[in-house]
Amino acid sequence: MKSLRFHWICLFLLSVCLLLWYNHVMRSGLAMKTGLRGYVRVHPNTRSASYFLDFRCGRCAVVSSSGQMLGGARGQEIDGHDCVIRMNAAPSIGYEADVGNRTSLRVVSHTSVPHLVRQQGYFFGREAETRYVIWGPEKNMREDGKGKIFNALVTLAKKYPQSHIYTVTREKVQYCDSVFQNETGKNRMKSGAFLSTGFFTMILALEVCDSVLVYGMIDGSYCSNANHSFVPYHYYEPSRLEECRMYRTHEHAKRGGHRFITEKLIYSRWASQGKLRFVYPPWSQQEHQQD
């Protein structure tokens, strides 16, 4: 009888151990599968151990790099959001009063990665907790050793193993192309256009945030108004390019241009759905309701 009881106790303990082990395995597997599949982390050695961007937020501030931010004194308001999303290598130091100080996530073009490399102490030191999402064409992002930008990201990941660096997958880039085509009726590649960092940022923000409040982005009709004032393209380069001139040049470029104005018209339709709002400068209600 004692032997039988001992047998059942051992069997029970073994069952508990197996159950705990199975639960651990399932939780670990689930952790690897959660997140957004279009954004994959860069690891120092191999991408086989990569996992997807696991980022969720309630109320997000998307901060444009536009000169529209200058003099707005919206920094404290921006920092009051649950998350702050910035673009490319736009700095906050020296501009805190206007653009805020916090950075939760940065969406970065392949063309801006050299800026991250040159200022890596700032981006991966001061902003060590920031998640970086890098997009770029296949030739720069390929993982066979020939992707110049991807190689630079691997080098950064090796030097800063606690960093959070992600790339936009080829499938996600193709998805963004399809969104552009569905919204405009134009094939992005055939029309000679490149999607802007702002476009990738908007799509990502709408995926991960419950609500998106945008700062520093003008509406699609701003540059056509005769009385619009001179505004620099970037708030941190006040004496260089003029925003509307840059927009018009790109909008009408036959090849290699960002369709900034067209993209703003797309955003206005998205804003009519209620999750996206342009708070500074405020977009007119009429702009939001355009079809």
XYZ file of C-alpha atoms in Angstrom:
291
model
C 0.000 0.000 0.000
C 2.823 2.385 0.932
C 4.604 1.547 -2.300
C 1.479 2.318 -4.321
C 0.975 5.606 -2.487
C 4.594 6.578 -3.116
C 4.130 5.718 -6.783
C 1.115 8.014 -7.089
C 2.879 10.849 -5.268
C 5.830 10.589 -7.660
C 3.492 10.512 -10.624
C 1.680 13.579 -9.308
C 4.920 15.517 -8.806
C 6.130 14.538 -12.258
C 2.848 15.770 -13.743
C 3.190 19.105 -11.950
C 6.761 19.492 -13.209
C 5.708 18.688 -16.772
C 2.829 21.140 -16.528
C 5.128 23.914 -15.271
C 7.662 23.142 -18.013
C 4.967 23.166 -20.698
C 3.613 26.474 -19.416
C 7.111 27.980 -19.526
C 7.696 26.761 -23.080
C 4.343 28.073 -24.241
C 4.934 31.456 -22.634
C 8.404 31.686 -24.174
C 7.071 30.730 -27.579
C 4.270 33.242 -27.273
C 6.732 35.963 -26.318
C 8.697 35.261 -29.478
C 5.569 35.497 -31.603
C 4.010 38.625 -30.156
C 4.588 42.054 -31.592
C 4.357 43.472 -35.063
C 5.751 41.098 -37.665
C 6.678 43.887 -40.050
C 9.378 45.158 -37.690
C 12.223 42.811 -36.733
C 14.973 43.385 -34.198
C 18.606 43.495 -35.291
C 20.842 41.277 -33.164
C 24.641 41.428 -33.017
C 25.344 37.969 -34.410
C 22.437 36.620 -36.399
C 18.897 37.472 -37.250
C 17.721 33.919 -36.610
C 17.126 34.853 -32.972
C 15.343 38.078 -33.868
C 11.930 38.963 -32.614
C 9.257 41.435 -33.555
C 8.656 44.949 -32.284
C 6.558 44.644 -29.139
C 5.439 48.215 -28.557
C 2.006 49.371 -27.503
C 0.993 52.776 -26.240
C -2.105 54.740 -25.357
C -1.835 58.412 -26.256
C 1.063 59.147 -28.626
C 2.614 62.401 -29.772
C 4.147 62.249 -33.248
C 6.623 65.112 -33.557
C 7.508 66.341 -37.028
C 10.989 67.633 -37.832
C 9.431 70.679 -39.520
C 10.337 74.263 -38.728
C 6.690 74.650 -37.786
C 7.778 73.467 -34.338
C 9.871 76.564 -33.696
C 8.312 79.043 -31.284
C 5.309 76.855 -30.533
C 6.320 76.163 -26.912
C 4.684 72.713 -27.074
C 7.511 70.810 -25.405
C 5.861 70.239 -22.037
C 2.603 69.273 -23.725
C 4.409 66.763 -25.956
C 6.263 65.192 -23.037
C 2.950 64.748 -21.245
C 1.847 62.039 -23.687
C 2.241 58.352 -22.919
C 4.747 57.985 -25.762
C 6.660 60.377 -28.000
C 7.533 59.361 -31.562
C 10.157 61.297 -33.522
C 11.634 60.980 -36.990
C 15.137 60.449 -38.314
C 17.886 62.183 -36.332
C 15.896 65.234 -35.212
C 17.474 66.394 -31.911
C 15.664 67.516 -28.796
C 18.637 69.050 -26.960
C 18.464 72.813 -27.329
C 14.862 72.675 -28.546
C 13.161 71.197 -25.479
C 10.765 74.117 -25.023
C 9.334 73.587 -28.505
C 9.707 69.850 -29.187
C 9.976 68.240 -25.749
C 12.643 66.054 -24.245
C 11.327 62.462 -24.264
C 11.702 59.980 -27.108
C 10.000 56.591 -26.977
C 10.446 55.589 -30.598
C 12.212 56.922 -33.682
C 11.378 56.023 -37.253
C 14.557 56.473 -39.267
C 15.263 56.504 -42.989
C 18.243 54.565 -44.332
C 19.646 57.946 -45.392
C 19.700 59.104 -41.754
C 21.500 56.065 -40.348
C 24.917 57.751 -40.879
C 23.689 60.509 -38.529
C 22.947 57.870 -35.890
C 26.435 56.441 -36.369
C 28.131 59.845 -36.090
C 26.148 60.737 -32.970
C 25.892 57.254 -31.478
C 26.814 58.476 -28.008
C 23.674 60.611 -28.025
C 21.286 58.172 -29.664
C 22.425 54.965 -27.961
C 23.646 56.583 -24.767
C 21.325 59.404 -23.809
C 18.404 57.802 -25.677
C 19.369 54.231 -24.785
C 15.776 53.195 -24.059
C 14.470 54.535 -27.362
C 13.308 52.027 -29.968
C 14.688 52.680 -33.450
C 12.757 51.495 -36.501
C 14.810 51.739 -39.707
C 13.360 51.575 -43.204
C 15.124 51.467 -46.542
C 15.326 49.820 -49.974
C 16.297 46.179 -50.286
C 19.750 46.967 -51.697
C 20.693 48.769 -48.473
C 18.876 46.471 -46.050
C 19.818 43.032 -47.401
C 21.283 40.645 -44.822
C 23.819 38.735 -46.927
C 26.693 41.051 -46.071
C 26.053 43.359 -49.033
C 23.494 45.600 -47.339
C 25.510 48.661 -46.328
C 22.920 50.079 -43.957
C 21.997 46.736 -42.417
C 25.699 46.065 -41.778
C 25.990 49.423 -39.995
C 23.007 48.528 -37.805
C 24.570 45.169 -36.880
C 27.763 46.999 -35.901
C 25.748 49.331 -33.661
C 23.895 46.378 -32.132
C 27.240 44.730 -31.311
C 28.599 47.889 -29.699
C 25.366 48.585 -27.811
C 23.886 45.137 -27.045
C 21.084 46.652 -24.948
C 19.923 48.837 -27.831
C 16.531 48.398 -29.459
C 17.107 48.530 -33.217
C 14.494 47.195 -35.645
C 14.218 47.117 -39.407
C 11.098 47.352 -41.529
C 10.761 44.073 -43.420
C 10.526 43.904 -47.191
C 6.944 42.655 -46.850
C 6.041 45.664 -44.704
C 7.583 48.079 -47.211
C 5.509 46.403 -49.923
C 2.435 46.752 -47.727
C 3.110 50.498 -47.335
C 3.444 50.736 -51.130
C 0.055 49.060 -51.476
C -1.496 51.514 -48.997
C -0.160 54.421 -51.061
C -1.535 52.891 -54.262
C -4.938 52.176 -52.717
C -5.185 55.748 -51.469
C -3.979 57.487 -54.638
C -4.683 55.058 -57.470
C -1.014 55.367 -58.462
C 1.691 52.735 -58.346
C 4.394 54.199 -56.146
C 7.331 52.823 -58.162
C 5.884 53.578 -61.599
C 5.142 57.151 -60.540
C 8.787 57.661 -59.540
C 7.967 58.354 -55.896
C 9.612 57.364 -52.647
C 7.502 57.150 -49.512
C 8.628 59.590 -46.847
C 9.697 58.757 -43.320
C 6.517 60.541 -42.259
C 4.423 57.988 -44.168
C 6.106 55.023 -42.462
C 5.776 56.846 -39.135
C 2.046 57.420 -39.550
C 1.378 53.800 -40.426
C 3.405 52.559 -37.469
C 1.854 55.051 -35.041
C -1.656 54.035 -36.075
C -0.686 50.396 -35.502
C 0.772 50.794 -32.015
C -1.096 53.747 -30.469
C -4.677 54.075 -29.240
C -4.689 57.720 -30.321
C -2.186 59.756 -32.344
C -1.690 63.502 -31.920
C 0.582 65.111 -34.491
C 2.753 68.182 -33.936
C 4.466 70.304 -36.573
C 2.839 68.906 -39.708
C 1.058 71.215 -42.150
C -2.010 70.221 -44.137
C -2.057 69.607 -47.873
C -3.301 73.087 -48.769
C -0.858 75.128 -46.674
C 1.755 75.679 -49.376
C -0.856 76.735 -51.955
C -1.958 79.642 -49.769
C -0.492 82.893 -51.006
C 0.095 84.226 -47.494
C 2.066 81.319 -46.055
C 5.224 82.411 -44.264
C 8.810 81.225 -44.658
C 9.362 78.113 -42.558
C 12.527 75.987 -42.598
C 12.177 72.381 -43.695
C 13.835 71.223 -40.440
C 13.555 73.073 -37.123
C 17.191 72.259 -36.352
C 18.411 73.703 -39.682
C 16.762 77.138 -39.551
C 18.879 78.770 -42.261
C 18.711 76.053 -44.882
C 15.831 74.665 -46.982
C 12.403 76.278 -47.051
C 9.600 73.833 -46.327
C 7.101 74.675 -49.059
C 9.798 74.961 -51.703
C 11.009 71.508 -50.692
C 7.471 70.141 -50.811
C 6.721 71.528 -54.271
C 10.045 70.318 -55.687
C 9.443 66.780 -54.454
C 5.769 66.706 -55.394
C 6.549 67.385 -59.055
C 9.822 65.448 -59.353
C 9.618 62.821 -62.088
C 11.826 60.397 -60.179
C 13.040 60.017 -56.606
C 10.667 62.516 -55.030
C 8.635 62.269 -51.848
C 4.992 63.153 -52.471
C 4.701 65.205 -49.299
C 1.555 67.088 -50.340
C -0.193 63.961 -51.612
C 0.669 62.178 -48.369
C -0.893 65.026 -46.354
C -4.137 64.603 -48.283
C -4.068 60.903 -47.395
C -3.574 61.756 -43.725
C -6.573 64.069 -43.827
C -8.769 61.146 -44.830
C -7.295 59.003 -42.080
C -7.921 61.790 -39.561
C -11.642 61.733 -40.404
C -11.764 58.250 -38.836
C -11.125 59.745 -35.396
C -7.911 58.097 -34.180
C -5.553 60.630 -35.764
C -5.546 64.330 -34.901
C -3.353 67.239 -35.983
C -3.124 69.533 -32.996
C -0.312 71.947 -33.908
C -0.731 73.619 -36.241
C -4.400 72.567 -36.182
C -5.854 71.306 -39.436
C -9.185 72.760 -40.451
C -12.304 70.652 -40.041
C -12.965 71.110 -43.773
C -9.589 69.525 -44.581
C -10.430 66.501 -42.440
C -13.736 65.991 -44.172
C -12.396 66.016 -47.722
C -12.895 62.721 -49.522
